[in-house]
Short mmCIF file of N, CA and C in Angstrom, two decimals:
data_model
loop_
_atom_site.label_atom_id
_atom_site.label_comp_id
_atom_site.label_asym_id
_atom_site.label_seq_id
_atom_site.Cartn_x
_atom_site.Cartn_y
_atom_site.Cartn_z
N MET A 28 -70.64 -19.93 -34.74
CA MET A 28 -69.54 -20.34 -33.89
C MET A 28 -69.91 -20.04 -32.43
N LEU A 29 -69.72 -21.01 -31.57
CA LEU A 29 -69.96 -20.83 -30.14
C LEU A 29 -68.74 -20.16 -29.53
N HIS A 30 -68.98 -19.08 -28.83
CA HIS A 30 -67.92 -18.38 -28.12
C HIS A 30 -67.98 -18.82 -26.66
N ASN A 31 -66.89 -19.37 -26.15
CA ASN A 31 -66.82 -19.77 -24.75
C ASN A 31 -66.07 -18.71 -23.97
N ILE A 32 -66.71 -18.19 -22.95
CA ILE A 32 -66.08 -17.21 -22.09
C ILE A 32 -66.06 -17.80 -20.69
N HIS A 33 -64.87 -18.00 -20.18
CA HIS A 33 -64.70 -18.52 -18.83
C HIS A 33 -64.15 -17.41 -17.95
N LEU A 34 -64.77 -17.24 -16.79
CA LEU A 34 -64.39 -16.19 -15.86
C LEU A 34 -63.80 -16.82 -14.61
N ILE A 35 -62.63 -16.38 -14.22
CA ILE A 35 -62.05 -16.78 -12.93
C ILE A 35 -62.30 -15.61 -11.99
N THR A 36 -63.11 -15.87 -10.98
CA THR A 36 -63.52 -14.82 -10.06
C THR A 36 -63.72 -15.37 -8.66
N LEU A 37 -63.47 -14.54 -7.68
CA LEU A 37 -63.71 -14.94 -6.30
C LEU A 37 -65.19 -14.86 -5.94
N PHE A 38 -65.98 -14.25 -6.82
CA PHE A 38 -67.40 -14.04 -6.53
C PHE A 38 -68.28 -14.46 -7.71
N PRO A 39 -68.35 -15.76 -8.03
CA PRO A 39 -69.17 -16.22 -9.15
C PRO A 39 -70.64 -15.77 -9.09
N PRO A 40 -71.29 -15.69 -7.92
CA PRO A 40 -72.70 -15.27 -7.92
C PRO A 40 -72.93 -13.88 -8.50
N LEU A 41 -71.91 -13.02 -8.48
CA LEU A 41 -72.08 -11.69 -9.06
C LEU A 41 -72.39 -11.75 -10.56
N PHE A 42 -72.01 -12.83 -11.20
CA PHE A 42 -72.19 -12.94 -12.64
C PHE A 42 -73.48 -13.65 -13.03
N ASP A 43 -74.31 -14.00 -12.05
CA ASP A 43 -75.61 -14.61 -12.35
C ASP A 43 -76.47 -13.67 -13.18
N ALA A 44 -76.24 -12.37 -13.06
CA ALA A 44 -77.03 -11.39 -13.82
C ALA A 44 -76.82 -11.53 -15.32
N LEU A 45 -75.76 -12.21 -15.74
CA LEU A 45 -75.51 -12.41 -17.17
C LEU A 45 -76.55 -13.31 -17.82
N ASN A 46 -77.34 -13.99 -17.02
CA ASN A 46 -78.36 -14.88 -17.56
C ASN A 46 -79.61 -14.12 -18.01
N TYR A 47 -79.59 -12.81 -17.94
CA TYR A 47 -80.74 -12.00 -18.30
C TYR A 47 -80.38 -11.04 -19.43
N GLY A 48 -81.39 -10.46 -20.05
CA GLY A 48 -81.19 -9.45 -21.08
C GLY A 48 -80.54 -9.99 -22.34
N VAL A 49 -79.78 -9.15 -23.01
CA VAL A 49 -79.15 -9.50 -24.29
C VAL A 49 -78.20 -10.68 -24.12
N VAL A 50 -77.39 -10.65 -23.08
CA VAL A 50 -76.43 -11.74 -22.85
C VAL A 50 -77.18 -13.03 -22.55
N GLY A 51 -78.24 -12.94 -21.75
CA GLY A 51 -79.04 -14.12 -21.44
C GLY A 51 -79.65 -14.76 -22.68
N ARG A 52 -80.12 -13.92 -23.61
CA ARG A 52 -80.67 -14.45 -24.87
C ARG A 52 -79.59 -15.14 -25.69
N ALA A 53 -78.39 -14.55 -25.72
CA ALA A 53 -77.27 -15.17 -26.46
C ALA A 53 -76.90 -16.51 -25.84
N ILE A 54 -76.95 -16.60 -24.52
CA ILE A 54 -76.66 -17.87 -23.84
C ILE A 54 -77.72 -18.90 -24.18
N SER A 55 -78.99 -18.50 -24.13
CA SER A 55 -80.07 -19.46 -24.40
C SER A 55 -80.07 -19.92 -25.87
N LYS A 56 -79.60 -19.07 -26.77
CA LYS A 56 -79.51 -19.45 -28.19
C LYS A 56 -78.21 -20.19 -28.50
N LYS A 57 -77.40 -20.39 -27.47
CA LYS A 57 -76.11 -21.09 -27.59
C LYS A 57 -75.14 -20.38 -28.52
N THR A 58 -75.24 -19.04 -28.58
CA THR A 58 -74.28 -18.24 -29.32
C THR A 58 -73.01 -18.08 -28.50
N ILE A 59 -73.20 -17.93 -27.18
CA ILE A 59 -72.06 -17.86 -26.27
C ILE A 59 -72.31 -18.79 -25.10
N GLY A 60 -71.24 -19.21 -24.50
CA GLY A 60 -71.30 -19.98 -23.27
C GLY A 60 -70.45 -19.27 -22.23
N ILE A 61 -71.02 -19.01 -21.08
CA ILE A 61 -70.30 -18.32 -20.01
C ILE A 61 -70.32 -19.19 -18.77
N GLU A 62 -69.12 -19.43 -18.22
CA GLU A 62 -69.01 -20.19 -16.97
C GLU A 62 -68.04 -19.47 -16.04
N CYS A 63 -68.34 -19.53 -14.75
CA CYS A 63 -67.49 -18.92 -13.74
C CYS A 63 -66.77 -20.00 -12.94
N PHE A 64 -65.55 -19.70 -12.57
CA PHE A 64 -64.73 -20.63 -11.79
C PHE A 64 -64.09 -19.86 -10.64
N ASN A 65 -64.17 -20.42 -9.46
CA ASN A 65 -63.60 -19.80 -8.28
C ASN A 65 -62.24 -20.42 -8.01
N PRO A 66 -61.17 -19.61 -7.98
CA PRO A 66 -59.83 -20.18 -7.74
C PRO A 66 -59.69 -20.84 -6.38
N ARG A 67 -60.58 -20.52 -5.44
CA ARG A 67 -60.53 -21.18 -4.12
C ARG A 67 -60.76 -22.69 -4.26
N ALA A 68 -61.54 -23.08 -5.26
CA ALA A 68 -61.86 -24.49 -5.46
C ALA A 68 -60.75 -25.24 -6.18
N CYS A 69 -59.76 -24.53 -6.69
CA CYS A 69 -58.71 -25.17 -7.51
C CYS A 69 -57.41 -25.34 -6.75
N ASP A 70 -57.42 -25.13 -5.46
CA ASP A 70 -56.17 -25.21 -4.70
C ASP A 70 -56.34 -26.19 -3.56
N ASP A 71 -55.28 -26.87 -3.20
CA ASP A 71 -55.35 -27.85 -2.12
C ASP A 71 -55.08 -27.22 -0.75
N ASN A 72 -54.97 -25.92 -0.69
CA ASN A 72 -54.80 -25.18 0.55
C ASN A 72 -56.06 -25.38 1.40
N LYS A 73 -55.92 -25.97 2.58
CA LYS A 73 -57.10 -26.34 3.37
C LYS A 73 -57.93 -25.15 3.82
N HIS A 74 -57.33 -23.97 3.90
CA HIS A 74 -58.06 -22.78 4.32
C HIS A 74 -58.63 -22.02 3.13
N ARG A 75 -58.36 -22.49 1.91
CA ARG A 75 -58.88 -21.87 0.68
C ARG A 75 -58.47 -20.40 0.54
N ARG A 76 -57.27 -20.09 1.04
CA ARG A 76 -56.77 -18.72 0.94
C ARG A 76 -56.31 -18.45 -0.49
N VAL A 77 -56.61 -17.28 -0.97
CA VAL A 77 -56.18 -16.89 -2.30
C VAL A 77 -55.43 -15.56 -2.28
N GLU A 78 -55.25 -15.00 -1.08
CA GLU A 78 -54.59 -13.70 -0.99
C GLU A 78 -53.35 -13.79 -0.11
N GLU A 79 -52.40 -12.91 -0.39
CA GLU A 79 -51.19 -12.83 0.41
C GLU A 79 -50.65 -11.40 0.33
N ARG A 80 -49.73 -11.10 1.18
CA ARG A 80 -49.10 -9.77 1.16
C ARG A 80 -48.19 -9.68 -0.08
N PRO A 81 -48.05 -8.49 -0.65
CA PRO A 81 -47.18 -8.35 -1.81
C PRO A 81 -45.74 -8.73 -1.47
N LEU A 82 -45.07 -9.41 -2.38
CA LEU A 82 -43.71 -9.89 -2.15
C LEU A 82 -42.74 -8.76 -1.83
N GLY A 83 -42.87 -7.65 -2.51
CA GLY A 83 -41.97 -6.52 -2.27
C GLY A 83 -42.39 -5.64 -1.13
N GLY A 84 -43.46 -6.01 -0.43
CA GLY A 84 -43.98 -5.20 0.66
C GLY A 84 -45.02 -4.22 0.16
N GLY A 85 -45.49 -3.41 1.04
CA GLY A 85 -46.50 -2.43 0.68
C GLY A 85 -47.85 -2.78 1.27
N ALA A 86 -48.77 -1.85 1.09
CA ALA A 86 -50.11 -2.01 1.67
C ALA A 86 -50.96 -2.93 0.81
N GLY A 87 -51.98 -3.51 1.43
CA GLY A 87 -52.95 -4.31 0.71
C GLY A 87 -52.53 -5.75 0.52
N MET A 88 -53.39 -6.48 -0.17
CA MET A 88 -53.16 -7.90 -0.45
C MET A 88 -53.23 -8.11 -1.95
N VAL A 89 -52.57 -9.18 -2.42
CA VAL A 89 -52.64 -9.55 -3.83
C VAL A 89 -53.12 -10.99 -3.94
N MET A 90 -53.66 -11.34 -5.09
CA MET A 90 -54.09 -12.71 -5.33
C MET A 90 -52.85 -13.58 -5.53
N MET A 91 -52.84 -14.75 -4.90
CA MET A 91 -51.69 -15.66 -4.93
C MET A 91 -51.56 -16.35 -6.29
N VAL A 92 -50.35 -16.78 -6.61
CA VAL A 92 -50.07 -17.47 -7.86
C VAL A 92 -50.73 -18.84 -7.90
N GLU A 93 -50.55 -19.66 -6.87
CA GLU A 93 -50.94 -21.06 -6.92
C GLU A 93 -52.40 -21.31 -7.25
N PRO A 94 -53.35 -20.70 -6.52
CA PRO A 94 -54.76 -20.97 -6.85
C PRO A 94 -55.13 -20.55 -8.27
N ILE A 95 -54.63 -19.40 -8.70
CA ILE A 95 -54.95 -18.91 -10.05
C ILE A 95 -54.31 -19.81 -11.10
N LEU A 96 -53.05 -20.13 -10.92
CA LEU A 96 -52.35 -20.98 -11.88
C LEU A 96 -52.99 -22.36 -11.95
N ASN A 97 -53.36 -22.93 -10.80
CA ASN A 97 -54.02 -24.24 -10.80
C ASN A 97 -55.35 -24.19 -11.55
N CYS A 98 -56.10 -23.12 -11.35
CA CYS A 98 -57.39 -22.97 -12.02
C CYS A 98 -57.18 -22.85 -13.54
N ILE A 99 -56.22 -22.04 -13.96
CA ILE A 99 -55.94 -21.88 -15.39
C ILE A 99 -55.49 -23.20 -16.00
N LYS A 100 -54.60 -23.92 -15.33
CA LYS A 100 -54.12 -25.21 -15.85
C LYS A 100 -55.26 -26.22 -15.98
N ASP A 101 -56.14 -26.26 -14.98
CA ASP A 101 -57.30 -27.17 -15.05
C ASP A 101 -58.17 -26.85 -16.25
N LEU A 102 -58.41 -25.57 -16.49
CA LEU A 102 -59.25 -25.17 -17.61
C LEU A 102 -58.56 -25.41 -18.95
N GLN A 103 -57.25 -25.25 -19.00
CA GLN A 103 -56.51 -25.47 -20.25
C GLN A 103 -56.44 -26.95 -20.62
N LYS A 104 -56.73 -27.83 -19.69
CA LYS A 104 -56.79 -29.26 -20.02
C LYS A 104 -57.99 -29.55 -20.92
N GLU A 105 -59.03 -28.72 -20.81
CA GLU A 105 -60.26 -28.92 -21.58
C GLU A 105 -60.26 -28.23 -22.93
N ARG A 106 -59.54 -27.10 -23.04
CA ARG A 106 -59.55 -26.36 -24.31
C ARG A 106 -58.36 -25.40 -24.37
N VAL A 107 -58.07 -24.96 -25.57
CA VAL A 107 -57.04 -23.95 -25.80
C VAL A 107 -57.73 -22.60 -25.83
N TYR A 108 -57.19 -21.65 -25.11
CA TYR A 108 -57.78 -20.31 -25.07
C TYR A 108 -57.07 -19.39 -26.06
N ASP A 109 -57.88 -18.62 -26.79
CA ASP A 109 -57.33 -17.66 -27.74
C ASP A 109 -56.78 -16.44 -27.01
N GLU A 110 -57.37 -16.09 -25.90
CA GLU A 110 -56.93 -14.96 -25.08
C GLU A 110 -57.07 -15.31 -23.62
N LEU A 111 -56.10 -14.90 -22.81
CA LEU A 111 -56.17 -14.96 -21.35
C LEU A 111 -56.09 -13.52 -20.88
N ILE A 112 -57.22 -12.99 -20.47
CA ILE A 112 -57.36 -11.56 -20.18
C ILE A 112 -57.41 -11.33 -18.68
N TYR A 113 -56.70 -10.31 -18.24
CA TYR A 113 -56.77 -9.86 -16.85
C TYR A 113 -57.48 -8.52 -16.84
N MET A 114 -58.56 -8.42 -16.08
CA MET A 114 -59.31 -7.17 -15.96
C MET A 114 -58.78 -6.38 -14.78
N THR A 115 -58.29 -5.18 -15.06
CA THR A 115 -57.74 -4.32 -14.02
C THR A 115 -57.81 -2.86 -14.48
N PRO A 116 -57.92 -1.92 -13.57
CA PRO A 116 -58.06 -0.52 -13.96
C PRO A 116 -56.91 0.05 -14.79
N ASP A 117 -55.72 -0.52 -14.69
CA ASP A 117 -54.60 0.05 -15.45
C ASP A 117 -54.38 -0.62 -16.81
N GLY A 118 -55.33 -1.41 -17.26
CA GLY A 118 -55.21 -2.05 -18.58
C GLY A 118 -55.62 -1.11 -19.70
N GLU A 119 -55.54 -1.62 -20.94
CA GLU A 119 -55.99 -0.82 -22.08
C GLU A 119 -57.50 -0.68 -21.99
N LEU A 120 -58.00 0.49 -22.33
CA LEU A 120 -59.42 0.78 -22.17
C LEU A 120 -60.25 -0.02 -23.17
N PHE A 121 -61.21 -0.78 -22.65
CA PHE A 121 -62.10 -1.57 -23.49
C PHE A 121 -62.93 -0.63 -24.35
N ASP A 122 -62.89 -0.85 -25.67
CA ASP A 122 -63.66 -0.02 -26.59
C ASP A 122 -64.21 -0.90 -27.71
N GLN A 123 -64.83 -0.30 -28.68
CA GLN A 123 -65.44 -1.05 -29.77
C GLN A 123 -64.41 -1.84 -30.57
N HIS A 124 -63.23 -1.28 -30.75
CA HIS A 124 -62.17 -1.97 -31.49
C HIS A 124 -61.78 -3.28 -30.79
N ILE A 125 -61.60 -3.22 -29.48
CA ILE A 125 -61.26 -4.43 -28.72
C ILE A 125 -62.43 -5.40 -28.75
N ALA A 126 -63.66 -4.89 -28.61
CA ALA A 126 -64.84 -5.76 -28.67
C ALA A 126 -64.88 -6.50 -30.00
N ASN A 127 -64.59 -5.81 -31.09
CA ASN A 127 -64.58 -6.45 -32.41
C ASN A 127 -63.50 -7.53 -32.49
N GLN A 128 -62.32 -7.24 -31.98
CA GLN A 128 -61.23 -8.23 -31.97
C GLN A 128 -61.63 -9.47 -31.18
N LEU A 129 -62.19 -9.27 -30.00
CA LEU A 129 -62.54 -10.40 -29.14
C LEU A 129 -63.71 -11.19 -29.70
N SER A 130 -64.57 -10.54 -30.49
CA SER A 130 -65.72 -11.25 -31.07
C SER A 130 -65.28 -12.30 -32.08
N LEU A 131 -64.05 -12.21 -32.55
CA LEU A 131 -63.52 -13.18 -33.51
C LEU A 131 -62.86 -14.37 -32.82
N LYS A 132 -62.76 -14.32 -31.51
CA LYS A 132 -62.12 -15.39 -30.73
C LYS A 132 -63.15 -16.42 -30.32
N GLY A 133 -62.74 -17.67 -30.27
CA GLY A 133 -63.65 -18.74 -29.88
C GLY A 133 -63.66 -18.99 -28.38
N ASN A 134 -62.49 -19.00 -27.76
CA ASN A 134 -62.37 -19.31 -26.33
C ASN A 134 -61.59 -18.21 -25.63
N ILE A 135 -62.23 -17.60 -24.66
CA ILE A 135 -61.61 -16.51 -23.92
C ILE A 135 -61.67 -16.84 -22.43
N LEU A 136 -60.56 -16.64 -21.75
CA LEU A 136 -60.50 -16.80 -20.30
C LEU A 136 -60.25 -15.43 -19.70
N ILE A 137 -61.11 -15.01 -18.78
CA ILE A 137 -60.99 -13.70 -18.16
C ILE A 137 -60.74 -13.86 -16.67
N LEU A 138 -59.66 -13.30 -16.20
CA LEU A 138 -59.34 -13.29 -14.78
C LEU A 138 -59.80 -11.96 -14.22
N CYS A 139 -60.74 -12.02 -13.29
CA CYS A 139 -61.29 -10.80 -12.69
C CYS A 139 -60.44 -10.43 -11.49
N GLY A 140 -59.92 -9.23 -11.50
CA GLY A 140 -59.05 -8.78 -10.43
C GLY A 140 -59.80 -8.56 -9.13
N HIS A 141 -59.07 -8.62 -8.05
CA HIS A 141 -59.62 -8.35 -6.72
C HIS A 141 -58.45 -7.98 -5.83
N TYR A 142 -58.73 -7.48 -4.65
CA TYR A 142 -57.72 -7.01 -3.72
C TYR A 142 -56.94 -5.87 -4.38
N LYS A 143 -55.68 -5.76 -4.10
CA LYS A 143 -54.86 -4.70 -4.69
C LYS A 143 -54.40 -5.11 -6.09
N GLY A 144 -54.51 -6.37 -6.41
CA GLY A 144 -54.08 -6.86 -7.72
C GLY A 144 -53.78 -8.35 -7.62
N LEU A 145 -52.81 -8.79 -8.42
CA LEU A 145 -52.41 -10.18 -8.35
C LEU A 145 -50.91 -10.27 -8.42
N ASP A 146 -50.40 -11.42 -8.06
CA ASP A 146 -48.97 -11.65 -8.13
C ASP A 146 -48.54 -11.38 -9.58
N GLN A 147 -47.57 -10.52 -9.75
CA GLN A 147 -47.16 -10.06 -11.08
C GLN A 147 -46.65 -11.18 -11.98
N ARG A 148 -46.22 -12.29 -11.42
CA ARG A 148 -45.76 -13.41 -12.27
C ARG A 148 -46.89 -13.91 -13.16
N ILE A 149 -48.11 -13.92 -12.65
CA ILE A 149 -49.26 -14.31 -13.47
C ILE A 149 -49.43 -13.32 -14.62
N ARG A 150 -49.37 -12.06 -14.29
CA ARG A 150 -49.58 -11.01 -15.30
C ARG A 150 -48.51 -11.05 -16.38
N TYR A 151 -47.28 -11.26 -16.00
CA TYR A 151 -46.18 -11.22 -16.97
C TYR A 151 -46.00 -12.50 -17.77
N HIS A 152 -46.34 -13.65 -17.19
CA HIS A 152 -46.03 -14.92 -17.85
C HIS A 152 -47.23 -15.70 -18.38
N ILE A 153 -48.43 -15.40 -17.92
CA ILE A 153 -49.61 -16.18 -18.30
C ILE A 153 -50.60 -15.35 -19.12
N ILE A 154 -50.86 -14.15 -18.67
CA ILE A 154 -51.88 -13.28 -19.27
C ILE A 154 -51.42 -12.81 -20.65
N THR A 155 -52.36 -12.82 -21.62
CA THR A 155 -52.02 -12.35 -22.97
C THR A 155 -52.49 -10.92 -23.22
N ARG A 156 -53.43 -10.44 -22.40
CA ARG A 156 -53.97 -9.10 -22.61
C ARG A 156 -54.50 -8.55 -21.29
N VAL A 157 -54.28 -7.25 -21.05
CA VAL A 157 -54.76 -6.59 -19.84
C VAL A 157 -55.74 -5.50 -20.28
N ILE A 158 -56.97 -5.60 -19.78
CA ILE A 158 -58.04 -4.70 -20.22
C ILE A 158 -58.71 -4.04 -19.02
N SER A 159 -59.13 -2.80 -19.23
CA SER A 159 -59.87 -2.04 -18.23
C SER A 159 -61.23 -1.66 -18.80
N ILE A 160 -62.26 -1.66 -17.95
CA ILE A 160 -63.56 -1.19 -18.42
C ILE A 160 -63.81 0.25 -18.02
N GLY A 161 -62.84 0.87 -17.41
CA GLY A 161 -62.96 2.28 -17.02
C GLY A 161 -61.59 2.89 -16.92
N ARG A 162 -61.51 4.19 -17.01
CA ARG A 162 -60.23 4.87 -16.94
C ARG A 162 -59.64 4.74 -15.54
N TYR A 163 -58.33 4.53 -15.50
CA TYR A 163 -57.60 4.50 -14.25
C TYR A 163 -57.20 5.94 -13.93
N VAL A 164 -57.66 6.46 -12.83
CA VAL A 164 -57.37 7.85 -12.47
C VAL A 164 -56.37 7.86 -11.33
N LEU A 165 -55.24 8.50 -11.58
CA LEU A 165 -54.23 8.62 -10.54
C LEU A 165 -54.62 9.69 -9.57
N SER A 166 -54.25 9.50 -8.31
CA SER A 166 -54.52 10.56 -7.35
C SER A 166 -53.66 11.77 -7.71
N GLY A 167 -54.16 12.93 -7.44
CA GLY A 167 -53.43 14.14 -7.79
C GLY A 167 -54.13 14.92 -8.88
N GLY A 168 -55.35 14.48 -9.24
CA GLY A 168 -56.15 15.26 -10.17
C GLY A 168 -55.92 14.98 -11.64
N GLU A 169 -55.21 13.94 -11.97
CA GLU A 169 -54.96 13.65 -13.38
C GLU A 169 -56.16 13.04 -14.04
#
């Protein structure tokens, strides 16, 4: 079974390294297919902005709804995704159990976080799973 993994990221060149090593061999054997998509290319905003200030205020910037939603909708026209995953430090910790679960999926869409986060409407209404690859450590020594 071919596993399709699509990544929505603001920095697709960072994932060029996946073409090497174990993952690269899996790609060349057509066991998995990995493609990156930049949400800047999926929006009609002439300045290609993907960030905005948080709606409730506060420091930092969040990823906007429109470019991400447009990118997801464009990709969903081509296939149905078994999981729509958002990668963020406060998600459930990625472990062998999750890896085993995801290995049974055919089509996975992964939204790579950036800035302070993303507009929460995407997280609450579109994303099916929130995963972290490292522990989220709160300030204060926890």
